[in-house]
Tab-separated table of C-alpha atoms (C1' of nucleotides) in Angstrom:
chain	number	residue	atom	x	y	z
V	333	MET	CA	93.341	69.132	174.071
V	334	PRO	CA	91.384	70.541	177.009
V	335	PHE	CA	87.794	70.611	175.773
V	336	THR	CA	85.971	67.285	176.092
V	337	TYR	CA	82.244	66.765	175.791
V	338	GLU	CA	79.848	63.893	176.101
V	339	TYR	CA	78.258	64.667	172.756
V	340	GLU	CA	79.624	65.924	169.509
V	341	ARG	CA	79.519	69.697	169.084
V	342	PRO	CA	79.837	71.871	166.007
V	343	SER	CA	82.394	74.572	165.340
V	344	LEU	CA	80.728	77.934	165.288
V	345	THR	CA	81.683	80.743	162.906
V	346	VAL	CA	80.331	84.040	161.653
V	347	ASP	CA	80.554	85.328	158.119
V	348	CYS	CA	79.773	88.789	156.787
V	349	VAL	CA	78.495	89.902	153.410
V	350	VAL	CA	79.600	93.532	153.340
V	351	PHE	CA	77.950	95.761	150.746
V	352	GLY	CA	79.338	99.055	149.532
V	353	LEU	CA	78.246	101.345	146.761
V	354	ASP	CA	80.360	103.453	144.395
V	355	GLU	CA	79.472	105.643	141.488
V	356	THR	CA	78.637	102.706	139.228
V	357	ASP	CA	78.241	99.479	141.207
V	358	LEU	CA	77.029	97.670	144.261
V	359	LYS	CA	80.055	95.908	145.625
V	360	VAL	CA	80.984	93.222	148.173
V	361	ILE	CA	84.244	92.887	150.000
V	362	LEU	CA	86.060	89.526	149.769
V	363	ILE	CA	89.145	88.110	151.399
V	364	GLU	CA	91.725	85.967	149.708
V	365	ARG	CA	92.284	82.960	151.953
V	366	GLY	CA	95.877	82.481	153.077
V	367	VAL	CA	95.452	79.105	154.721
V	368	PRO	CA	93.683	75.797	153.877
V	369	PRO	CA	90.993	74.867	153.294
V	370	PHE	CA	90.337	76.750	150.085
V	371	GLN	CA	93.767	78.441	150.264
V	372	GLY	CA	94.017	81.087	147.579
V	373	LYS	CA	90.321	81.268	147.033
V	374	TRP	CA	88.138	84.282	147.729
V	375	ALA	CA	85.857	84.124	150.729
V	376	LEU	CA	83.526	86.275	152.839
V	377	PRO	CA	85.229	87.843	155.865
V	378	GLY	CA	84.509	85.774	158.963
V	379	GLY	CA	85.930	83.360	161.460
V	380	PHE	CA	85.402	81.417	164.658
V	381	VAL	CA	83.230	82.767	167.434
V	382	LYS	CA	85.073	82.976	170.717
V	383	PRO	CA	83.626	81.120	173.720
V	384	SER	CA	80.480	82.851	174.954
V	385	GLU	CA	81.071	85.785	172.602
V	386	PRO	CA	77.856	87.401	171.482
V	387	LEU	CA	77.269	86.577	167.811
V	388	GLU	CA	76.979	90.157	166.602
V	389	GLU	CA	80.098	91.065	168.474
V	390	ALA	CA	81.980	88.241	166.802
V	391	ALA	CA	80.796	89.459	163.452
V	392	ARG	CA	82.019	93.017	164.162
V	393	ARG	CA	85.336	91.717	165.483
V	394	GLU	CA	86.007	89.611	162.372
V	395	LEU	CA	85.010	92.498	160.138
V	396	GLN	CA	87.492	94.748	161.933
V	397	GLU	CA	90.297	92.195	161.935
V	398	GLU	CA	89.936	91.164	158.303
V	399	THR	CA	88.920	94.349	156.531
V	400	GLY	CA	89.575	97.210	158.956
V	401	ILE	CA	85.919	98.232	158.830
V	402	GLU	CA	84.773	99.509	162.226
V	403	GLN	CA	81.523	101.327	161.666
V	404	ALA	CA	78.852	99.463	159.785
V	405	PHE	CA	75.165	98.699	159.779
V	406	LEU	CA	75.063	95.002	160.631
V	407	GLU	CA	72.154	92.661	160.724
V	408	GLN	CA	71.820	88.913	161.149
V	409	LEU	CA	70.999	87.203	157.856
V	410	PHE	CA	70.681	83.420	158.223
V	411	THR	CA	72.340	80.506	159.857
V	412	PHE	CA	73.817	77.841	157.635
V	413	GLY	CA	74.574	74.379	159.001
V	414	ASP	CA	74.526	71.871	156.183
V	415	LYS	CA	76.654	68.868	156.508
V	416	ASP	CA	79.278	69.379	153.830
V	417	ARG	CA	79.694	73.148	153.968
V	418	ASP	CA	83.124	72.850	155.603
V	419	PRO	CA	85.577	70.019	154.725
V	420	ARG	CA	86.979	70.203	158.272
V	421	GLY	CA	83.746	68.822	159.703
V	422	TRP	CA	80.553	69.974	161.292
V	423	THR	CA	80.660	73.778	161.206
V	424	VAL	CA	77.682	76.056	161.655
V	425	THR	CA	77.933	79.668	160.516
V	426	VAL	CA	75.763	82.579	161.500
V	427	ALA	CA	75.842	84.935	158.535
V	428	TYR	CA	75.430	88.636	158.759
V	429	TYR	CA	75.101	91.314	156.131
V	430	ALA	CA	76.640	94.762	156.529
V	431	LEU	CA	76.201	98.046	154.791
V	432	VAL	CA	79.113	100.483	154.768
V	433	LYS	CA	79.795	103.925	153.402
V	434	LEU	CA	82.307	103.096	150.707
V	435	SER	CA	83.504	106.649	150.647
V	436	ASP	CA	84.884	106.101	154.148
V	437	HIS	CA	86.172	102.607	153.774
V	438	ARG	CA	87.481	102.258	150.289
V	439	ILE	CA	91.067	103.007	151.232
V	440	GLN	CA	91.289	101.108	154.509
V	441	ALA	CA	90.023	97.905	153.026
V	442	THR	CA	92.688	97.852	150.322
V	443	THR	CA	95.604	98.895	152.460
V	444	ASP	CA	95.397	97.682	156.051
V	445	ALA	CA	94.167	94.321	154.949
V	446	SER	CA	95.965	93.884	151.694
V	447	ASP	CA	94.114	90.649	150.821
V	448	ALA	CA	90.669	92.296	150.965
V	449	LYS	CA	89.117	93.549	147.719
V	450	TRP	CA	85.804	94.961	146.591
V	451	PHE	CA	83.994	93.121	143.787
V	452	PRO	CA	80.902	94.264	141.860
V	453	VAL	CA	78.006	92.004	142.809
V	454	ALA	CA	77.639	91.143	139.106
V	455	ALA	CA	81.174	89.807	138.968
V	456	ILE	CA	81.805	87.736	142.049
V	457	PRO	CA	84.460	85.079	141.618
V	458	ALA	CA	84.079	81.439	142.742
V	459	LEU	CA	84.036	81.426	146.488
V	460	ALA	CA	85.176	79.130	149.277
V	461	PHE	CA	82.795	76.982	151.334
V	462	ASP	CA	79.114	77.699	150.657
V	463	HIS	CA	79.860	81.441	150.528
V	464	GLU	CA	78.265	81.887	147.062
V	465	LYS	CA	74.992	80.689	148.559
V	466	ILE	CA	75.380	83.028	151.528
V	467	PHE	CA	76.130	85.878	149.173
V	468	ARG	CA	73.035	85.205	147.154
V	469	VAL	CA	70.796	85.086	150.208
V	470	ALA	CA	72.303	88.408	151.359
V	471	LEU	CA	71.773	90.098	148.028
V	472	GLU	CA	68.202	88.909	147.888
V	473	ARG	CA	67.654	90.171	151.420
V	474	LEU	CA	69.140	93.560	150.604
V	475	ARG	CA	66.976	93.925	147.473
V	476	GLY	CA	63.904	93.011	149.386
V	477	LYS	CA	64.601	95.139	152.425
V	478	VAL	CA	65.857	98.315	150.812
V	479	ARG	CA	62.405	99.045	149.412
V	480	TYR	CA	60.559	99.200	152.671
V	481	GLN	CA	63.179	100.057	155.282
V	482	PRO	CA	65.374	103.046	155.135
V	483	ILE	CA	68.611	101.118	155.150
V	484	GLY	CA	69.885	102.481	151.817
V	485	PHE	CA	71.210	105.550	153.618
V	486	GLU	CA	73.775	103.334	155.279
V	487	LEU	CA	75.451	103.041	151.944
V	488	LEU	CA	75.732	106.802	151.294
V	489	PRO	CA	77.894	109.436	152.939
V	490	GLU	CA	76.264	111.367	155.768
V	491	LYS	CA	75.429	114.159	153.303
V	492	PHE	CA	74.151	113.154	149.906
V	493	THR	CA	72.254	114.451	146.924
V	494	LEU	CA	68.878	113.268	145.739
V	495	THR	CA	70.520	112.002	142.555
V	496	GLN	CA	72.857	109.848	144.567
V	497	LEU	CA	69.923	108.442	146.510
V	498	GLN	CA	67.980	107.748	143.370
V	499	LYS	CA	70.992	106.040	141.732
V	500	LEU	CA	71.340	103.884	144.806
V	501	TYR	CA	67.835	102.500	144.391
V	502	GLU	CA	68.273	102.168	140.657
V	503	THR	CA	71.521	100.189	141.129
V	504	ILE	CA	70.204	97.895	143.890
V	505	LEU	CA	66.765	97.343	142.422
V	506	ARG	CA	68.001	97.203	138.812
V	507	GLN	CA	65.282	99.509	137.507
V	508	ASP	CA	65.111	103.085	136.418
V	509	LEU	CA	63.050	105.514	138.421
V	510	ASP	CA	61.402	108.734	137.291
V	511	LYS	CA	63.357	111.694	138.673
V	512	ARG	CA	60.416	113.956	139.422
V	513	ASN	CA	58.301	111.285	141.005
V	514	PHE	CA	61.186	109.952	143.053
V	515	ARG	CA	61.982	113.402	144.453
V	516	LYS	CA	58.344	114.136	145.196
V	517	LYS	CA	57.916	110.844	147.070
V	518	ILE	CA	61.118	110.978	149.005
V	519	LEU	CA	60.802	114.624	149.993
V	520	SER	CA	57.131	114.195	150.960
V	521	MET	CA	58.121	111.600	153.570
V	522	GLY	CA	59.789	114.366	155.578
V	523	LEU	CA	62.781	112.192	156.399
V	524	LEU	CA	65.425	114.297	154.754
V	525	LEU	CA	67.050	117.328	156.343
V	526	ASP	CA	68.192	119.943	153.939
V	527	THR	CA	71.737	120.854	155.053
V	528	ASN	CA	71.684	124.082	153.033
V	529	GLU	CA	75.021	122.988	151.600
V	530	THR	CA	75.742	122.068	148.085
V	531	GLN	CA	78.206	119.842	146.267
V	532	GLN	CA	81.723	121.243	145.753
V	533	ASP	CA	84.048	120.951	142.798
V	534	VAL	CA	81.552	119.640	140.293
V	535	ALA	CA	81.605	120.738	136.657
V	536	HIS	CA	77.943	121.556	136.576
V	537	ARG	CA	75.216	123.053	138.733
V	538	ALA	CA	75.917	121.908	142.322
V	539	ALA	CA	73.201	119.840	143.914
V	540	ARG	CA	71.764	120.377	147.425
V	541	LEU	CA	72.978	118.011	150.134
V	542	TYR	CA	70.569	116.209	152.388
V	543	ARG	CA	70.908	114.192	155.547
V	544	PHE	CA	68.719	111.339	156.683
V	545	ASP	CA	66.719	112.154	159.791
V	546	ARG	CA	66.834	108.991	161.851
V	547	HIS	CA	65.132	110.596	164.797
V	548	ARG	CA	62.209	111.692	162.703
V	549	TYR	CA	61.940	108.243	161.124
V	550	GLU	CA	61.649	106.614	164.526
V	551	GLU	CA	58.891	109.027	165.490
V	552	LEU	CA	56.942	108.383	162.337
V	553	ARG	CA	57.463	104.621	162.507
V	554	GLN	CA	55.996	104.487	165.951
V	555	LYS	CA	52.896	106.258	164.604
V	556	GLY	CA	52.482	103.527	161.985
V	557	PHE	CA	54.329	105.165	159.106
V	558	ASN	CA	55.748	102.747	156.562
V	559	PHE	CA	58.749	103.736	154.522
V	560	GLU	CA	58.508	102.593	150.935
V	561	VAL	CA	60.346	103.454	147.766
A	371	MET	CA	83.658	61.196	177.073
A	372	PRO	CA	84.658	60.675	173.473
A	373	PHE	CA	84.548	64.166	171.960
A	374	THR	CA	87.609	66.262	172.504
A	375	TYR	CA	88.472	69.501	170.781
A	376	GLU	CA	91.359	71.946	170.747
A	377	TYR	CA	89.028	74.889	171.261
A	378	GLU	CA	85.821	75.317	173.202
A	379	ARG	CA	82.684	74.638	171.254
A	380	PRO	CA	79.045	75.588	171.868
A	381	SER	CA	76.114	73.247	172.281
A	382	LEU	CA	73.697	73.690	169.395
A	383	THR	CA	69.975	73.550	169.741
A	384	VAL	CA	66.859	74.460	167.756
A	385	ASP	CA	63.719	75.949	169.155
A	386	CYS	CA	60.339	76.379	167.469
A	387	VAL	CA	57.665	79.017	167.956
A	388	VAL	CA	54.627	77.263	166.633
A	389	PHE	CA	51.581	79.403	165.835
A	390	GLY	CA	48.032	78.208	165.440
A	391	LEU	CA	44.756	80.000	165.033
A	392	ASP	CA	41.377	79.073	166.407
A	393	GLU	CA	38.034	80.899	166.319
A	394	THR	CA	39.122	83.513	168.770
A	395	ASP	CA	42.851	83.554	169.259
A	396	LEU	CA	46.337	83.308	167.848
A	397	LYS	CA	48.022	80.583	169.870
A	398	VAL	CA	51.463	79.162	170.571
A	399	ILE	CA	52.285	75.681	171.654
A	400	LEU	CA	54.429	75.235	174.770
A	401	ILE	CA	56.004	72.232	176.495
A	402	GLU	CA	56.192	71.747	180.204
A	403	ARG	CA	59.803	70.817	180.970
A	404	GLY	CA	60.237	67.490	182.692
A	405	VAL	CA	63.926	67.819	183.461
A	406	PRO	CA	66.277	70.509	184.774
A	407	PRO	CA	67.171	73.200	184.020
A	408	PHE	CA	63.813	75.047	184.403
A	409	GLN	CA	62.044	71.807	185.350
A	410	GLY	CA	58.291	72.384	185.539
A	411	LYS	CA	58.533	75.598	183.550
A	412	TRP	CA	56.970	76.139	180.132
A	413	ALA	CA	59.284	76.270	177.195
A	414	LEU	CA	59.286	76.370	173.406
A	415	PRO	CA	59.547	72.881	171.798
A	416	GLY	CA	63.159	72.277	170.831
A	417	GLY	CA	66.304	70.358	171.623
A	418	PHE	CA	69.807	69.488	170.572
A	419	VAL	CA	70.842	69.237	166.962
A	420	LYS	CA	72.299	65.919	166.097
A	421	PRO	CA	75.815	65.828	164.560
A	422	SER	CA	75.721	67.109	160.986
A	423	GLU	CA	71.939	67.227	161.046
A	424	PRO	CA	70.526	69.948	158.765
A	425	LEU	CA	69.091	72.693	161.025
A	426	GLU	CA	65.656	72.672	159.527
A	427	GLU	CA	65.512	68.905	159.771
A	428	ALA	CA	66.415	69.173	163.444
A	429	ALA	CA	63.602	71.692	163.976
A	430	ARG	CA	61.074	69.356	162.242
A	431	ARG	CA	62.293	66.382	164.226
A	432	GLU	CA	61.982	68.161	167.549
A	433	LEU	CA	58.537	69.378	166.606
A	434	GLN	CA	57.428	65.916	165.792
A	435	GLU	CA	58.956	64.385	168.909
A	436	GLU	CA	57.634	66.959	171.318
A	437	THR	CA	54.244	67.934	169.889
A	438	GLY	CA	53.390	65.287	167.250
A	439	ILE	CA	53.180	67.947	164.603
A	440	GLU	CA	54.391	66.622	161.233
A	441	GLN	CA	53.215	69.072	158.616
A	442	ALA	CA	53.971	72.641	159.134
A	443	PHE	CA	55.206	75.775	157.356
A	444	LEU	CA	58.574	76.284	158.929
A	445	GLU	CA	60.987	79.142	158.473
A	446	GLN	CA	64.210	80.132	160.198
A	447	LEU	CA	63.714	83.062	162.532
A	448	PHE	CA	66.942	84.139	164.261
A	449	THR	CA	69.921	82.621	166.007
A	450	PHE	CA	70.445	83.447	169.655
A	451	GLY	CA	73.825	82.984	171.301
A	452	ASP	CA	74.020	85.263	174.282
A	453	LYS	CA	76.272	84.209	177.072
A	454	ASP	CA	73.772	83.542	179.832
A	455	ARG	CA	70.883	82.163	177.902
A	456	ASP	CA	71.462	78.624	179.205
A	457	PRO	CA	72.733	77.903	182.739
A	458	ARG	CA	74.485	74.748	181.500
A	459	GLY	CA	76.956	76.837	179.576
A	460	TRP	CA	77.597	78.187	176.061
A	461	THR	CA	74.553	77.162	174.047
A	462	VAL	CA	73.541	78.626	170.744
A	463	THR	CA	70.044	78.126	169.473
A	464	VAL	CA	68.671	78.470	165.972
A	465	ALA	CA	65.074	79.544	166.371
A	466	TYR	CA	62.360	78.718	163.836
A	467	TYR	CA	58.758	79.770	163.588
A	468	ALA	CA	56.056	77.428	162.341
A	469	LEU	CA	52.481	77.922	161.180
A	470	VAL	CA	50.135	75.018	161.559
A	471	LYS	CA	46.514	74.349	160.728
A	472	LEU	CA	45.102	74.107	164.236
A	473	SER	CA	42.075	72.297	162.920
A	474	ASP	CA	44.415	69.379	162.114
A	475	HIS	CA	46.645	69.486	165.098
A	476	ARG	CA	44.606	70.494	167.992
A	477	ILE	CA	43.905	66.986	169.160
A	478	GLN	CA	47.354	65.472	168.594
A	479	ALA	CA	49.116	68.126	170.512
A	480	THR	CA	47.064	67.628	173.610
A	481	THR	CA	47.037	63.828	173.598
A	482	ASP	CA	50.240	62.354	172.082
A	483	ALA	CA	52.380	64.785	173.895
A	484	SER	CA	50.524	65.267	177.112
A	485	ASP	CA	52.812	67.985	178.332
A	486	ALA	CA	52.212	70.217	175.245
A	487	LYS	CA	49.577	72.950	175.394
A	488	TRP	CA	48.350	75.747	173.320
A	489	PHE	CA	48.400	79.278	174.871
A	490	PRO	CA	46.856	82.427	173.450
A	491	VAL	CA	49.677	84.812	172.518
A	492	ALA	CA	48.199	87.404	174.860
A	493	ALA	CA	48.536	85.027	177.842
A	494	ILE	CA	51.936	83.371	177.638
A	495	PRO	CA	53.276	82.206	180.999
A	496	ALA	CA	56.840	82.841	182.180
A	497	LEU	CA	59.124	80.769	180.012
A	498	ALA	CA	62.422	78.881	180.450
A	499	PHE	CA	65.750	80.170	179.068
A	500	ASP	CA	65.399	83.249	176.868
A	501	HIS	CA	62.279	81.788	175.264
A	502	GLU	CA	60.167	84.843	175.986
A	503	LYS	CA	62.499	86.901	173.878
A	504	ILE	CA	62.441	84.301	171.106
A	505	PHE	CA	58.673	84.271	171.243
A	506	ARG	CA	58.480	88.084	170.978
A	507	VAL	CA	60.777	88.115	167.966
A	508	ALA	CA	58.637	85.417	166.328
A	509	LEU	CA	55.446	87.245	166.933
A	510	GLU	CA	56.857	90.445	165.523
A	511	ARG	CA	58.119	88.553	162.466
A	512	LEU	CA	54.691	86.970	161.929
A	513	ARG	CA	52.918	90.326	162.221
A	514	GLY	CA	55.373	91.932	159.791
A	515	LYS	CA	55.392	89.096	157.271
A	516	VAL	CA	51.721	88.194	157.114
A	517	ARG	CA	50.943	91.543	155.445
A	518	TYR	CA	53.127	91.141	152.400
A	519	GLN	CA	53.549	87.381	152.032
A	520	PRO	CA	50.733	84.920	151.690
A	521	ILE	CA	51.683	82.896	154.766
A	522	GLY	CA	48.389	83.396	156.556
A	523	PHE	CA	46.873	80.554	154.588
A	524	GLU	CA	49.169	78.221	156.444
A	525	LEU	CA	47.069	78.796	159.523
A	526	LEU	CA	43.716	77.990	157.870
A	527	PRO	CA	42.316	74.681	156.706
A	528	GLU	CA	42.760	73.906	152.990
A	529	LYS	CA	39.268	75.189	152.330
A	530	PHE	CA	38.219	78.334	154.081
A	531	THR	CA	35.703	81.172	153.916
A	532	LEU	CA	36.525	84.797	153.236
A	533	THR	CA	35.302	85.627	156.711
A	534	GLN	CA	37.779	83.192	158.225
A	535	LEU	CA	40.555	84.795	156.220
A	536	GLN	CA	39.491	88.254	157.257
A	537	LYS	CA	39.318	87.227	160.883
A	538	LEU	CA	42.839	85.809	160.591
A	539	TYR	CA	44.225	89.145	159.573
A	540	GLU	CA	42.167	90.996	162.148
A	541	THR	CA	43.438	88.704	164.844
A	542	ILE	CA	47.132	88.800	163.902
A	543	LEU	CA	47.227	92.483	162.995
A	544	ARG	CA	44.929	93.512	165.859
A	545	GLN	CA	42.839	95.835	163.691
A	546	ASP	CA	39.479	95.626	162.140
A	547	LEU	CA	39.112	95.483	158.351
A	548	ASP	CA	36.228	96.531	156.178
A	549	LYS	CA	34.411	93.488	154.877
A	550	ARG	CA	33.603	94.790	151.419
A	551	ASN	CA	37.053	96.248	150.821
A	552	PHE	CA	38.794	93.174	152.099
A	553	ARG	CA	36.860	90.936	149.806
A	554	LYS	CA	37.407	93.128	146.807
A	555	LYS	CA	41.079	93.297	147.413
A	556	ILE	CA	41.594	89.612	148.091
A	557	LEU	CA	39.479	88.391	145.250
A	558	SER	CA	40.992	90.868	142.790
A	559	MET	CA	44.432	89.318	143.378
A	560	GLY	CA	43.201	86.195	141.674
A	561	LEU	CA	44.856	83.945	144.184
A	562	LEU	CA	41.804	82.193	145.526
A	563	LEU	CA	40.114	79.263	143.811
A	564	ASP	CA	36.401	78.987	144.365
A	565	THR	CA	35.810	75.378	145.280
A	566	ASN	CA	32.065	75.686	144.516
A	567	GLU	CA	31.472	74.127	147.913
A	568	THR	CA	29.904	75.795	150.917
A	569	GLN	CA	30.096	75.425	154.724
A	570	GLN	CA	28.104	72.614	156.173
A	571	ASP	CA	26.036	72.561	159.341
A	572	VAL	CA	25.980	76.264	160.077
A	573	ALA	CA	22.928	77.945	161.556
A	574	HIS	CA	22.886	80.650	158.867
A	575	ARG	CA	23.555	81.140	155.221
A	576	ALA	CA	26.506	78.885	154.321
A	577	ALA	CA	29.656	80.672	153.053
A	578	ARG	CA	31.572	79.705	149.916
A	579	LEU	CA	34.767	77.832	150.477
A	580	TYR	CA	38.003	78.940	148.762
A	581	ARG	CA	41.386	77.429	148.349
A	582	PHE	CA	44.687	79.318	148.060
A	583	ASP	CA	46.231	78.903	144.599
A	584	ARG	CA	49.913	78.440	145.347
A	585	HIS	CA	50.824	77.815	141.758
A	586	ARG	CA	49.163	80.963	140.545
A	587	TYR	CA	50.915	82.931	143.293
A	588	GLU	CA	54.320	81.693	142.114
A	589	GLU	CA	53.512	82.689	138.530
A	590	LEU	CA	52.470	86.163	139.551
A	591	ARG	CA	55.358	86.642	141.965
A	592	GLN	CA	57.828	85.909	139.185
A	593	LYS	CA	56.167	88.649	137.101
A	594	GLY	CA	56.794	91.161	139.897
A	595	PHE	CA	53.424	90.875	141.695
A	596	ASN	CA	53.539	91.823	145.344
A	597	PHE	CA	51.015	90.288	147.718
A	598	GLU	CA	49.743	92.786	150.258
A	599	VAL	CA	46.844	92.935	152.659
L	624	DT	C1'	78.635	129.102	124.579
L	625	DC	C1'	78.529	124.507	125.489
L	626	DA	C1'	78.058	120.435	128.287
L	627	DA	C1'	76.280	118.291	132.233
L	628	DA	C1'	73.386	117.584	135.635
L	629	DA	C1'	69.891	120.106	138.867
L	630	DG	C1'	65.565	121.267	139.584
L	631	DT	C1'	60.590	121.791	138.815
L	632	DG	C1'	54.221	120.959	137.785
L	633	DT	C1'	50.293	119.159	135.684
L	634	DT	C1'	47.170	115.805	134.198
L	635	DA	C1'	45.035	111.365	133.909
L	636	DA	C1'	44.457	106.814	135.593
L	637	DC	C1'	44.122	104.061	139.272
L	638	DC	C1'	43.438	102.569	144.005
L	639	DA	C1'	41.943	102.901	148.710
L	640	DT	C1'	38.402	104.210	151.669
L	641	DA	C1'	34.022	104.923	153.636
L	642	DC	C1'	29.712	103.384	154.074
L	643	DA	C1'	24.355	100.271	154.540
L	644	DC	C1'	21.343	97.089	153.041
L	645	DC	C1'	19.310	92.682	151.236
L	646	DC	C1'	19.928	87.568	151.129
L	647	DA	C1'	20.011	82.739	152.466
L	648	DT	C1'	19.621	79.466	155.975
L	649	DG	C1'	18.447	76.879	160.243
L	650	DC	C1'	16.049	76.944	164.325
Q	243	DG	C1'	9.575	84.896	161.600
Q	244	DC	C1'	13.731	85.821	163.629
Q	245	DA	C1'	18.547	85.605	164.397
Q	246	DT	C1'	22.929	84.985	162.253
Q	247	DG	C1'	26.282	85.786	159.340
Q	248	DG	C1'	26.959	85.999	153.843
Q	249	DG	C1'	27.217	88.699	150.221
Q	250	DT	C1'	27.195	92.961	147.367
Q	251	DG	C1'	28.211	98.643	144.770
Q	252	DT	C1'	29.201	103.372	144.543
Q	253	DA	C1'	31.147	107.776	145.170
Q	254	DT	C1'	35.092	110.433	146.851
Q	255	DG	C1'	39.674	111.663	147.802
Q	256	DG	C1'	44.246	110.506	147.578
Q	257	DT	C1'	48.157	108.393	145.384
Q	258	DT	C1'	50.835	107.008	141.618
Q	259	DA	C1'	52.541	107.373	136.863
Q	260	DA	C1'	53.661	109.570	132.743
Q	261	DC	C1'	55.811	113.190	130.751
Q	262	DA	C1'	59.770	117.824	128.964
Q	263	DC	C1'	61.715	121.958	129.690
Q	264	DT	C1'	64.393	125.652	132.122
Q	265	DT	C1'	68.244	126.721	135.331
Q	266	DT	C1'	72.782	126.817	137.126
Q	267	DT	C1'	77.553	126.126	136.922
Q	268	DG	C1'	82.300	125.339	135.403
Q	269	DA	C1'	85.223	124.563	131.682
DNA sequence: TCAAAAGTGTTAACCATACACCCATGC
DNA sequence: GCATGGGTGTATGGTTAACACTTTTGA
């Protein structure tokens, strides 16, 4: 037992709320715990921060180790330190939320890490620790932020149709949007690059594929432009 | 040395960026450090979290102990855990930002805690640890949030004039606003209660005093209303 | 030829902006 | 009576919201 301190210190963990989007649902990835406490229960991916490890790096590492996810938009969410959140004692967790392109990660997450599974946000099981609370805070943050920051694109493939984008907002915000007005607004921002490609293998008229222009967004943002859906 | 652990653990601290507003400036309170490290340097008020102490409670306690401030709007800002932020070793800090009514606190902070002083945000001295970074993040957060959440009122006395409110936004956002348009917009939200009182002892026509109607704001917010200046 | 989704314009209501003068008060 | 800030209205342009049909494609 080599680590001795004059004052009591907390354990430090990171936890990640990873969102993905498929054709019908907004989903979150959960891990079935193999060890106590809460053995057999579902939990957010996460774990202990290594000594002097940057927090975001720890979050990325745990994500990789537990779900196989390597590329993700990741942002700090909130730090939870309440007394009884971990039965093992004083444990503080820095929570992150992540947005991934489900099209890329769907397979990995259910094969490499066989105990990881995607759940629709409307059907989350009982979770270990205070992870339900963390999940709720993350969902609230996502719903609030997606409106006025262009983070929704992180949930779509590189190339996407306007209908996919519209459905994304409809799913996350739980409200229908008018197709014509949505297209007008989005296109008028000048943030989408037309790839001049179209969908393949669809049983109807193929839609144009667009790409989000990050570089242009940065330019506009610096000039005071505010993204808003 | 009674606390021994199998794995290395970080020290845990809280730090507070406390904003106040006077006639001319947005200000932040700083503490002159009396002990190493960074003895003699200015720093954000803050200190070690006690075992199992809720994080927000720790922030409020440190604020009280170091500045005498007891009533403040307090919100978690960000958690900083980079390797070299504290020369004593691995130290993670949960940063908060606070908004106080300077009219109430101006005296306390410069008497009770004689080493606490208010600095205009445009003239912050070199700070201890990574506190400059924390301060910048806090200022950015305040500027972003004040536009679309009614937190500005936390910086004003209970009863305030429309001109005071307008000046608040002009100071924080660093841009001038049109008086007539500002009044129209603010009053049309229906969030201000006319106290039917007026300023006293002013050498010109006395302005009406208003009060922010928190209750009404909650009602409207639940119906989907979005505050925006 | 049918089904399924893509794509497209106009109008009316509302909201944001720009802008200048009179009013009340204390000194 | 003058200096200081308080308080007020209108017109214009731009933005948002409501709304329905035609086009393309593959099966």
